[in-house]
Amino acid sequence: MKFSSKIEKCGLSPMRKFHPFAVAAEAKGRKIYHLNIGQPDIATPAAFFDAVKGFTQPVLEYAPSPGVPSFLEAVRGYYAKLGIKLAPGDLLAATGGSEALEMVLECILDDGDEILIPEPFYPNYNTFTRVTGGLIHPIPTTPEEGYRYAERSRIEAEINEHTRAIMVTNPGNPTGVVLSHDEMRLIVDIAKEHNLFVIGDEVYREFVYGGEGLATMLEFEDAAENVIVIDSVSKRFSACGARVGVLISRNKDLMSHAMKYCQGRLCSATLDQVGAAALYTVGPEYFASVRDEYKKRRDTCMEGLAKIPGVVCECPKGAFYIMAKLPVDNTDTFQQWLLEEFEDKGDTVMFAPGEGFYATPGKGKDEVRLAYVLKQADLERAMELLALGIKAYNAR
């Protein structure tokens, strides 16, 4: 049977590809410390569940294709508090931030078109781009320079006749890089000058640890035709299973084209949107406590990594991931070995190998992404296991 050449160019998620080996390890009685997937363990605010329980309509109908009005209004209110005024037509509900991004790429890319993304990047971007027939053109970075990329010469060197957009994740997944206001302004200016879209994946906006204000590409109203923002309730409210995201842009033509996609898939889940609308009633004290918790977890991981000789890693400023270069030959092989052959007192550890976060062949083979989504005591043990594993692996 013949399959699409586009889907055959896509790879499996580096966060999930080792699941069968993890199942086998657990069947042997091993306890695995999971740092491979960004699934927060923070409790989802009760407002979500209360709203769903309070849903009394006798028929669970299709939601409107643009989204449940109460959800869209809640999101508009959230952005208004950030000083961003949005018209009702500037937002479309999506099945998670993932579908919102899929909509955008379907609207702006043809076969052979390119989107500039600093690497390492969230691997599913590759899948979403390739199934449109487009390609990711990477903006290179290195662990030694903290994965920074916001320099005019570095970005403009990668622009060519196939470029259609620059996409940035801010704060960054997997790097934790947080762009300054000046860096955001620079990227927007480059996009304007080259007639490109600039796509801001801003689902980790609340998770910044240096006292920065909450930032969005939507601040730059002079680039209203260029700016597209992807947002979601998944990480902000620890509600990954709700699958509710939003596509935001003041570009009316883009939103008109995206509506075709929305109508084609009929609607995002009605109940999830009802619950998501209620999440936006959560006050700032929730975010303050969550931010403080993640900062402690980040610091715990950094302390553990600092004790391992040969690790190259700069302290991330946002999100809840650490990208690190490890003193091993291949982190993919190392991860499989950790699951199949290594244990300490019945324990082992999982991470996401780095190669899958790169578009450049051969890069990231000695890097990993660690998601600090476990409690501190578990993170301390995970860092201990990582150190013991590296030592034992290199001594084979």
Short mmCIF file of C-alpha atoms in Angstrom, two decimals:
data_model
loop_
_atom_site.label_atom_id
_atom_site.label_comp_id
_atom_site.label_asym_id
_atom_site.label_seq_id
_atom_site.Cartn_x
_atom_site.Cartn_y
_atom_site.Cartn_z
CA MET A 1 0.00 0.00 0.00
CA LYS A 2 1.19 3.50 -0.79
CA PHE A 3 1.45 6.17 1.92
CA SER A 4 1.89 9.90 1.71
CA SER A 5 5.48 10.95 1.11
CA LYS A 6 4.77 13.86 3.46
CA ILE A 7 3.86 11.67 6.43
CA GLU A 8 6.73 9.27 5.71
CA LYS A 9 9.14 12.18 6.17
CA CYS A 10 7.84 12.68 9.71
CA GLY A 11 9.46 10.96 12.67
CA LEU A 12 8.13 9.69 15.96
CA SER A 13 8.09 12.02 18.95
CA PRO A 14 11.37 11.82 20.90
CA MET A 15 9.29 12.39 24.04
CA ARG A 16 7.18 9.28 23.47
CA LYS A 17 9.19 6.90 21.24
CA PHE A 18 10.66 5.01 24.21
CA HIS A 19 7.26 4.16 25.69
CA PRO A 20 7.51 0.42 24.79
CA PHE A 21 10.88 0.18 26.55
CA ALA A 22 9.44 1.97 29.57
CA VAL A 23 6.56 -0.52 29.71
CA ALA A 24 9.03 -3.39 29.58
CA ALA A 25 11.17 -1.83 32.32
CA GLU A 26 8.15 -1.34 34.56
CA ALA A 27 7.14 -4.96 33.94
CA LYS A 28 10.49 -5.90 35.49
CA GLY A 29 9.55 -3.92 38.58
CA ARG A 30 11.60 -0.81 37.78
CA LYS A 31 10.48 2.61 38.96
CA ILE A 32 10.98 5.23 36.26
CA TYR A 33 11.43 8.93 36.99
CA HIS A 34 9.78 10.58 33.97
CA LEU A 35 11.50 13.75 32.81
CA ASN A 36 10.64 13.06 29.18
CA ILE A 37 7.18 14.64 28.82
CA GLY A 38 6.01 18.11 29.86
CA GLN A 39 2.99 16.86 31.80
CA PRO A 40 2.66 19.07 34.89
CA ASP A 41 1.65 17.49 38.19
CA ILE A 42 0.22 20.78 39.48
CA ALA A 43 -3.48 20.41 40.30
CA THR A 44 -5.84 21.80 37.66
CA PRO A 45 -7.89 24.64 39.20
CA ALA A 46 -11.27 23.41 40.49
CA ALA A 47 -13.03 26.06 38.40
CA PHE A 48 -12.68 23.81 35.33
CA PHE A 49 -14.39 20.82 36.90
CA ASP A 50 -17.05 22.95 38.58
CA ALA A 51 -17.99 24.49 35.23
CA VAL A 52 -18.27 21.09 33.55
CA LYS A 53 -20.34 19.69 36.42
CA GLY A 54 -22.59 22.73 36.20
CA PHE A 55 -23.32 22.21 32.50
CA THR A 56 -27.07 21.57 32.37
CA GLN A 57 -28.03 21.80 28.71
CA PRO A 58 -30.04 18.69 27.73
CA VAL A 59 -28.15 18.21 24.43
CA LEU A 60 -24.39 18.37 24.02
CA GLU A 61 -24.47 20.31 20.77
CA TYR A 62 -21.79 21.33 18.34
CA ALA A 63 -20.08 24.50 19.52
CA PRO A 64 -19.90 27.37 17.03
CA SER A 65 -16.96 26.80 14.67
CA PRO A 66 -15.09 29.93 15.88
CA GLY A 67 -15.47 28.79 19.49
CA VAL A 68 -17.81 28.94 22.48
CA PRO A 69 -18.52 32.66 23.05
CA SER A 70 -17.83 32.50 26.79
CA PHE A 71 -14.40 30.99 26.13
CA LEU A 72 -13.45 33.54 23.48
CA GLU A 73 -14.59 36.39 25.74
CA ALA A 74 -12.57 34.97 28.63
CA VAL A 75 -9.45 34.92 26.46
CA ARG A 76 -10.11 38.48 25.27
CA GLY A 77 -10.42 39.54 28.91
CA TYR A 78 -7.14 37.86 29.77
CA TYR A 79 -5.33 39.75 27.00
CA ALA A 80 -7.02 43.00 27.97
CA LYS A 81 -5.32 42.68 31.36
CA LEU A 82 -2.03 42.49 29.45
CA GLY A 83 -2.93 45.73 27.67
CA ILE A 84 -3.87 44.00 24.41
CA LYS A 85 -7.18 44.93 22.81
CA LEU A 86 -8.61 42.22 20.57
CA ALA A 87 -11.73 42.30 18.45
CA PRO A 88 -14.05 39.26 18.54
CA GLY A 89 -12.88 38.21 15.07
CA ASP A 90 -9.24 38.13 16.15
CA LEU A 91 -9.61 34.78 17.95
CA LEU A 92 -10.49 31.23 16.92
CA ALA A 93 -10.77 28.32 19.34
CA ALA A 94 -8.74 25.20 18.54
CA THR A 95 -8.22 21.70 19.83
CA GLY A 96 -5.13 22.66 21.77
CA GLY A 97 -2.31 24.91 20.66
CA SER A 98 -1.28 22.11 18.31
CA GLU A 99 -4.36 22.46 16.12
CA ALA A 100 -4.06 26.24 16.22
CA LEU A 101 -0.56 25.91 14.76
CA GLU A 102 -1.73 23.36 12.21
CA MET A 103 -4.35 25.86 11.05
CA VAL A 104 -1.74 28.56 10.59
CA LEU A 105 0.68 26.40 8.65
CA GLU A 106 -2.08 25.06 6.41
CA CYS A 107 -2.99 28.67 5.63
CA ILE A 108 0.48 30.03 4.86
CA LEU A 109 2.63 27.20 3.45
CA ASP A 110 2.72 25.57 0.03
CA ASP A 111 4.99 22.73 -1.11
CA GLY A 112 8.61 23.84 -0.78
CA ASP A 113 7.87 26.85 1.41
CA GLU A 114 9.99 27.32 4.52
CA ILE A 115 9.45 28.52 8.04
CA LEU A 116 12.41 29.77 10.09
CA ILE A 117 12.59 28.28 13.58
CA PRO A 118 15.52 28.43 15.99
CA GLU A 119 16.75 24.96 16.80
CA PRO A 120 16.42 23.04 19.01
CA PHE A 121 12.63 23.30 18.76
CA TYR A 122 9.52 21.38 19.84
CA PRO A 123 9.68 18.29 17.60
CA ASN A 124 6.01 18.27 16.65
CA TYR A 125 6.62 21.48 14.72
CA ASN A 126 8.39 19.27 12.23
CA THR A 127 5.34 17.05 11.79
CA PHE A 128 2.93 19.97 11.44
CA THR A 129 5.19 21.62 8.86
CA ARG A 130 5.99 18.55 6.77
CA VAL A 131 2.39 17.45 6.32
CA THR A 132 1.73 20.79 4.58
CA GLY A 133 4.59 20.12 2.16
CA GLY A 134 6.65 22.83 3.83
CA LEU A 135 10.05 22.64 5.48
CA ILE A 136 11.61 23.93 8.68
CA HIS A 137 14.67 26.03 7.95
CA PRO A 138 16.61 26.11 11.23
CA ILE A 139 18.25 29.12 12.83
CA PRO A 140 21.28 27.47 14.44
CA THR A 141 22.18 27.82 18.12
CA THR A 142 24.55 26.02 20.49
CA PRO A 143 24.37 24.90 24.12
CA GLU A 144 27.63 26.78 24.79
CA GLU A 145 25.88 30.11 24.07
CA GLY A 146 22.70 29.22 25.93
CA TYR A 147 20.73 28.63 22.72
CA ARG A 148 20.34 32.38 22.09
CA TYR A 149 19.42 33.36 18.55
CA ALA A 150 17.84 36.85 18.50
CA GLU A 151 20.47 38.59 16.39
CA ARG A 152 19.68 40.32 13.11
CA SER A 153 22.65 38.86 11.22
CA ARG A 154 21.90 35.34 12.42
CA ILE A 155 18.24 35.46 11.43
CA GLU A 156 18.59 37.33 8.14
CA ALA A 157 21.32 34.95 6.97
CA GLU A 158 18.68 32.20 6.83
CA ILE A 159 15.98 34.12 4.92
CA ASN A 160 15.55 33.19 1.26
CA GLU A 161 12.92 33.28 -1.48
CA HIS A 162 11.10 30.31 0.08
CA THR A 163 10.74 31.83 3.56
CA ARG A 164 7.17 32.56 4.63
CA ALA A 165 7.42 33.01 8.40
CA ILE A 166 9.64 33.21 11.47
CA MET A 167 8.38 31.19 14.41
CA VAL A 168 9.57 31.51 17.99
CA THR A 169 8.50 29.80 21.20
CA ASN A 170 8.67 32.30 24.03
CA PRO A 171 9.46 31.17 26.68
CA GLY A 172 11.24 28.42 24.83
CA ASN A 173 10.52 24.72 24.64
CA PRO A 174 12.95 22.94 24.94
CA THR A 175 15.54 25.58 25.86
CA GLY A 176 13.84 27.82 28.42
CA VAL A 177 15.12 30.89 26.55
CA VAL A 178 13.10 34.04 27.31
CA LEU A 179 13.23 36.85 24.76
CA SER A 180 13.68 40.42 25.97
CA HIS A 181 11.34 43.14 24.70
CA ASP A 182 14.11 44.43 22.43
CA GLU A 183 14.70 40.95 21.00
CA MET A 184 10.98 40.55 20.31
CA ARG A 185 10.96 43.96 18.63
CA LEU A 186 13.92 42.94 16.47
CA ILE A 187 12.23 39.75 15.28
CA VAL A 188 9.02 41.63 14.46
CA ASP A 189 10.98 44.28 12.57
CA ILE A 190 12.77 41.65 10.50
CA ALA A 191 9.44 40.01 9.67
CA LYS A 192 7.95 43.35 8.60
CA GLU A 193 10.96 44.26 6.47
CA HIS A 194 10.89 40.93 4.64
CA ASN A 195 7.09 40.68 4.39
CA LEU A 196 6.95 37.57 6.56
CA PHE A 197 4.58 36.31 9.22
CA VAL A 198 5.95 36.07 12.74
CA ILE A 199 4.37 33.26 14.75
CA GLY A 200 4.65 33.43 18.52
CA ASP A 201 4.00 30.16 20.36
CA GLU A 202 3.32 31.66 23.79
CA VAL A 203 1.78 28.79 25.74
CA TYR A 204 4.41 29.09 28.52
CA ARG A 205 3.96 32.85 28.99
CA GLU A 206 3.37 32.70 32.77
CA PHE A 207 6.47 30.62 33.47
CA VAL A 208 9.24 33.21 33.72
CA TYR A 209 11.56 33.34 36.72
CA GLY A 210 13.48 36.60 36.56
CA GLY A 211 10.68 38.97 37.48
CA GLU A 212 9.88 39.80 33.85
CA GLY A 213 6.46 41.09 32.92
CA LEU A 214 4.22 38.88 30.81
CA ALA A 215 5.03 39.46 27.15
CA THR A 216 3.34 38.80 23.82
CA MET A 217 4.09 39.52 20.17
CA LEU A 218 0.64 41.12 20.03
CA GLU A 219 2.17 44.16 21.77
CA PHE A 220 3.49 45.34 18.40
CA GLU A 221 0.38 46.82 16.84
CA ASP A 222 2.38 48.28 13.95
CA ALA A 223 2.88 44.65 12.82
CA ALA A 224 -0.79 43.67 13.06
CA GLU A 225 -0.73 42.06 9.60
CA ASN A 226 2.37 40.01 10.41
CA VAL A 227 1.82 38.76 13.95
CA ILE A 228 0.16 35.43 14.78
CA VAL A 229 -0.02 34.06 18.32
CA ILE A 230 -0.65 30.48 19.42
CA ASP A 231 -1.99 30.07 22.94
CA SER A 232 -3.44 27.29 25.08
CA VAL A 233 -4.80 26.41 28.53
CA SER A 234 -2.70 23.23 28.68
CA LYS A 235 0.39 24.47 30.52
CA ARG A 236 -0.96 27.76 31.89
CA PHE A 237 -3.62 26.01 33.97
CA SER A 238 -2.14 22.48 34.09
CA ALA A 239 -5.04 21.32 31.91
CA CYS A 240 -3.26 19.43 29.12
CA GLY A 241 -6.10 16.93 28.75
CA ALA A 242 -8.67 19.64 28.09
CA ARG A 243 -7.25 20.19 24.57
CA VAL A 244 -8.27 23.82 24.26
CA GLY A 245 -6.13 26.33 22.44
CA VAL A 246 -6.62 29.55 20.54
CA LEU A 247 -5.33 31.13 17.34
CA ILE A 248 -4.99 34.91 17.57
CA SER A 249 -4.23 37.39 14.80
CA ARG A 250 -5.43 40.80 13.64
CA ASN A 251 -4.75 39.75 10.04
CA LYS A 252 -8.31 39.46 8.73
CA ASP A 253 -7.38 37.54 5.59
CA LEU A 254 -5.53 34.92 7.61
CA MET A 255 -8.42 34.52 10.04
CA SER A 256 -10.86 34.23 7.15
CA HIS A 257 -8.82 31.40 5.65
CA ALA A 258 -8.41 29.73 9.07
CA MET A 259 -12.20 29.76 9.45
CA LYS A 260 -12.38 27.32 6.53
CA TYR A 261 -10.34 24.88 8.60
CA CYS A 262 -12.51 25.52 11.68
CA GLN A 263 -15.68 24.81 9.75
CA GLY A 264 -14.15 21.73 8.16
CA ARG A 265 -13.47 20.19 11.55
CA LEU A 266 -16.85 21.51 12.75
CA CYS A 267 -15.81 22.65 16.23
CA SER A 268 -13.54 22.17 19.21
CA ALA A 269 -15.06 20.20 22.09
CA THR A 270 -17.94 22.10 23.69
CA LEU A 271 -17.48 20.94 27.28
CA ASP A 272 -13.73 21.51 27.24
CA GLN A 273 -14.30 25.10 26.13
CA VAL A 274 -16.90 25.64 28.86
CA GLY A 275 -14.41 24.43 31.46
CA ALA A 276 -11.57 26.42 29.89
CA ALA A 277 -13.60 29.63 30.06
CA ALA A 278 -13.91 29.17 33.82
CA LEU A 279 -10.15 28.72 34.17
CA TYR A 280 -9.66 32.36 33.23
CA THR A 281 -11.37 33.38 36.48
CA VAL A 282 -8.33 32.09 38.40
CA GLY A 283 -6.50 34.92 40.16
CA PRO A 284 -2.83 35.99 40.07
CA GLU A 285 -2.09 34.17 43.33
CA TYR A 286 -2.45 30.88 41.45
CA PHE A 287 0.25 31.83 38.95
CA ALA A 288 2.50 33.22 41.67
CA SER A 289 2.46 29.94 43.60
CA VAL A 290 2.93 27.81 40.48
CA ARG A 291 5.79 29.99 39.26
CA ASP A 292 7.50 29.74 42.65
CA GLU A 293 7.15 25.95 42.63
CA TYR A 294 8.66 25.58 39.16
CA LYS A 295 11.51 27.90 40.01
CA LYS A 296 12.42 25.68 42.97
CA ARG A 297 12.28 22.62 40.74
CA ARG A 298 14.45 24.28 38.12
CA ASP A 299 17.04 25.16 40.74
CA THR A 300 17.00 21.60 42.07
CA CYS A 301 17.77 20.23 38.60
CA MET A 302 20.48 22.79 37.95
CA GLU A 303 22.17 21.91 41.26
CA GLY A 304 22.12 18.24 40.26
CA LEU A 305 23.46 18.88 36.77
CA ALA A 306 26.24 21.08 38.14
CA LYS A 307 27.59 18.05 40.01
CA ILE A 308 27.97 15.98 36.83
CA PRO A 309 31.37 16.50 35.13
CA GLY A 310 31.14 17.46 31.47
CA VAL A 311 27.54 18.71 31.37
CA VAL A 312 27.04 21.94 29.39
CA CYS A 313 23.90 23.78 30.43
CA GLU A 314 22.83 27.36 31.02
CA CYS A 315 20.13 28.00 33.61
CA PRO A 316 16.82 28.41 31.71
CA LYS A 317 14.89 31.62 32.30
CA GLY A 318 11.43 30.27 31.53
CA ALA A 319 9.07 27.37 30.71
CA PHE A 320 9.80 24.16 32.64
CA TYR A 321 12.47 22.49 30.55
CA ILE A 322 16.25 22.26 30.57
CA MET A 323 18.21 21.50 27.41
CA ALA A 324 21.60 20.11 28.31
CA LYS A 325 24.62 18.63 26.58
CA LEU A 326 25.70 15.41 28.30
CA PRO A 327 29.12 13.71 28.31
CA VAL A 328 27.86 10.66 26.37
CA ASP A 329 28.26 9.65 22.72
CA ASN A 330 24.57 9.32 21.87
CA THR A 331 21.64 10.17 24.16
CA ASP A 332 19.25 8.01 22.12
CA THR A 333 21.40 4.94 22.75
CA PHE A 334 21.96 6.06 26.34
CA GLN A 335 18.20 6.32 27.00
CA GLN A 336 17.52 2.84 25.68
CA TRP A 337 20.37 1.49 27.81
CA LEU A 338 18.95 3.21 30.89
CA LEU A 339 15.64 1.43 30.37
CA GLU A 340 16.96 -1.97 29.35
CA GLU A 341 20.12 -2.43 31.40
CA PHE A 342 20.51 0.19 34.12
CA GLU A 343 18.95 0.39 37.56
CA ASP A 344 19.92 1.66 40.97
CA LYS A 345 17.90 0.18 43.82
CA GLY A 346 15.23 -0.64 41.26
CA ASP A 347 15.08 2.89 39.85
CA THR A 348 15.92 4.44 36.48
CA VAL A 349 15.20 7.69 34.64
CA MET A 350 13.78 8.92 31.32
CA PHE A 351 14.46 12.09 29.34
CA ALA A 352 13.85 13.18 25.75
CA PRO A 353 16.95 12.62 23.55
CA GLY A 354 18.05 15.80 21.81
CA GLU A 355 18.45 14.78 18.16
CA GLY A 356 14.70 14.89 17.54
CA PHE A 357 14.63 18.58 18.52
CA TYR A 358 16.85 19.52 15.56
CA ALA A 359 16.32 19.89 11.81
CA THR A 360 20.06 19.87 11.07
CA PRO A 361 21.21 16.25 10.56
CA GLY A 362 23.59 15.03 13.25
CA LYS A 363 22.94 17.82 15.74
CA GLY A 364 21.69 17.14 19.26
CA LYS A 365 23.00 13.58 19.52
CA ASP A 366 24.66 14.36 22.86
CA GLU A 367 21.86 16.59 24.18
CA VAL A 368 18.69 15.96 26.17
CA ARG A 369 15.58 17.81 27.20
CA LEU A 370 14.62 17.43 30.84
CA ALA A 371 11.11 18.43 31.97
CA TYR A 372 11.18 19.49 35.61
CA VAL A 373 7.57 18.56 36.25
CA LEU A 374 8.14 16.27 39.25
CA LYS A 375 8.24 17.15 42.93
CA GLN A 376 11.60 18.26 44.30
CA ALA A 377 12.45 15.03 46.10
CA ASP A 378 11.79 13.09 42.90
CA LEU A 379 13.89 15.53 40.89
CA GLU A 380 16.78 15.11 43.34
CA ARG A 381 16.59 11.35 42.87
CA ALA A 382 16.27 11.71 39.08
CA MET A 383 19.44 13.84 38.94
CA GLU A 384 21.24 11.26 41.08
CA LEU A 385 20.14 8.50 38.70
CA LEU A 386 21.27 10.54 35.70
CA ALA A 387 24.72 11.01 37.23
CA LEU A 388 25.04 7.32 38.13
CA GLY A 389 23.76 6.30 34.71
CA ILE A 390 26.27 8.48 32.84
CA LYS A 391 29.12 7.08 34.90
CA ALA A 392 28.07 3.47 34.39
CA TYR A 393 27.30 3.94 30.67
CA ASN A 394 30.71 5.46 29.94
CA ALA A 395 32.46 2.71 31.95
CA ARG A 396 30.99 -0.14 29.88
#
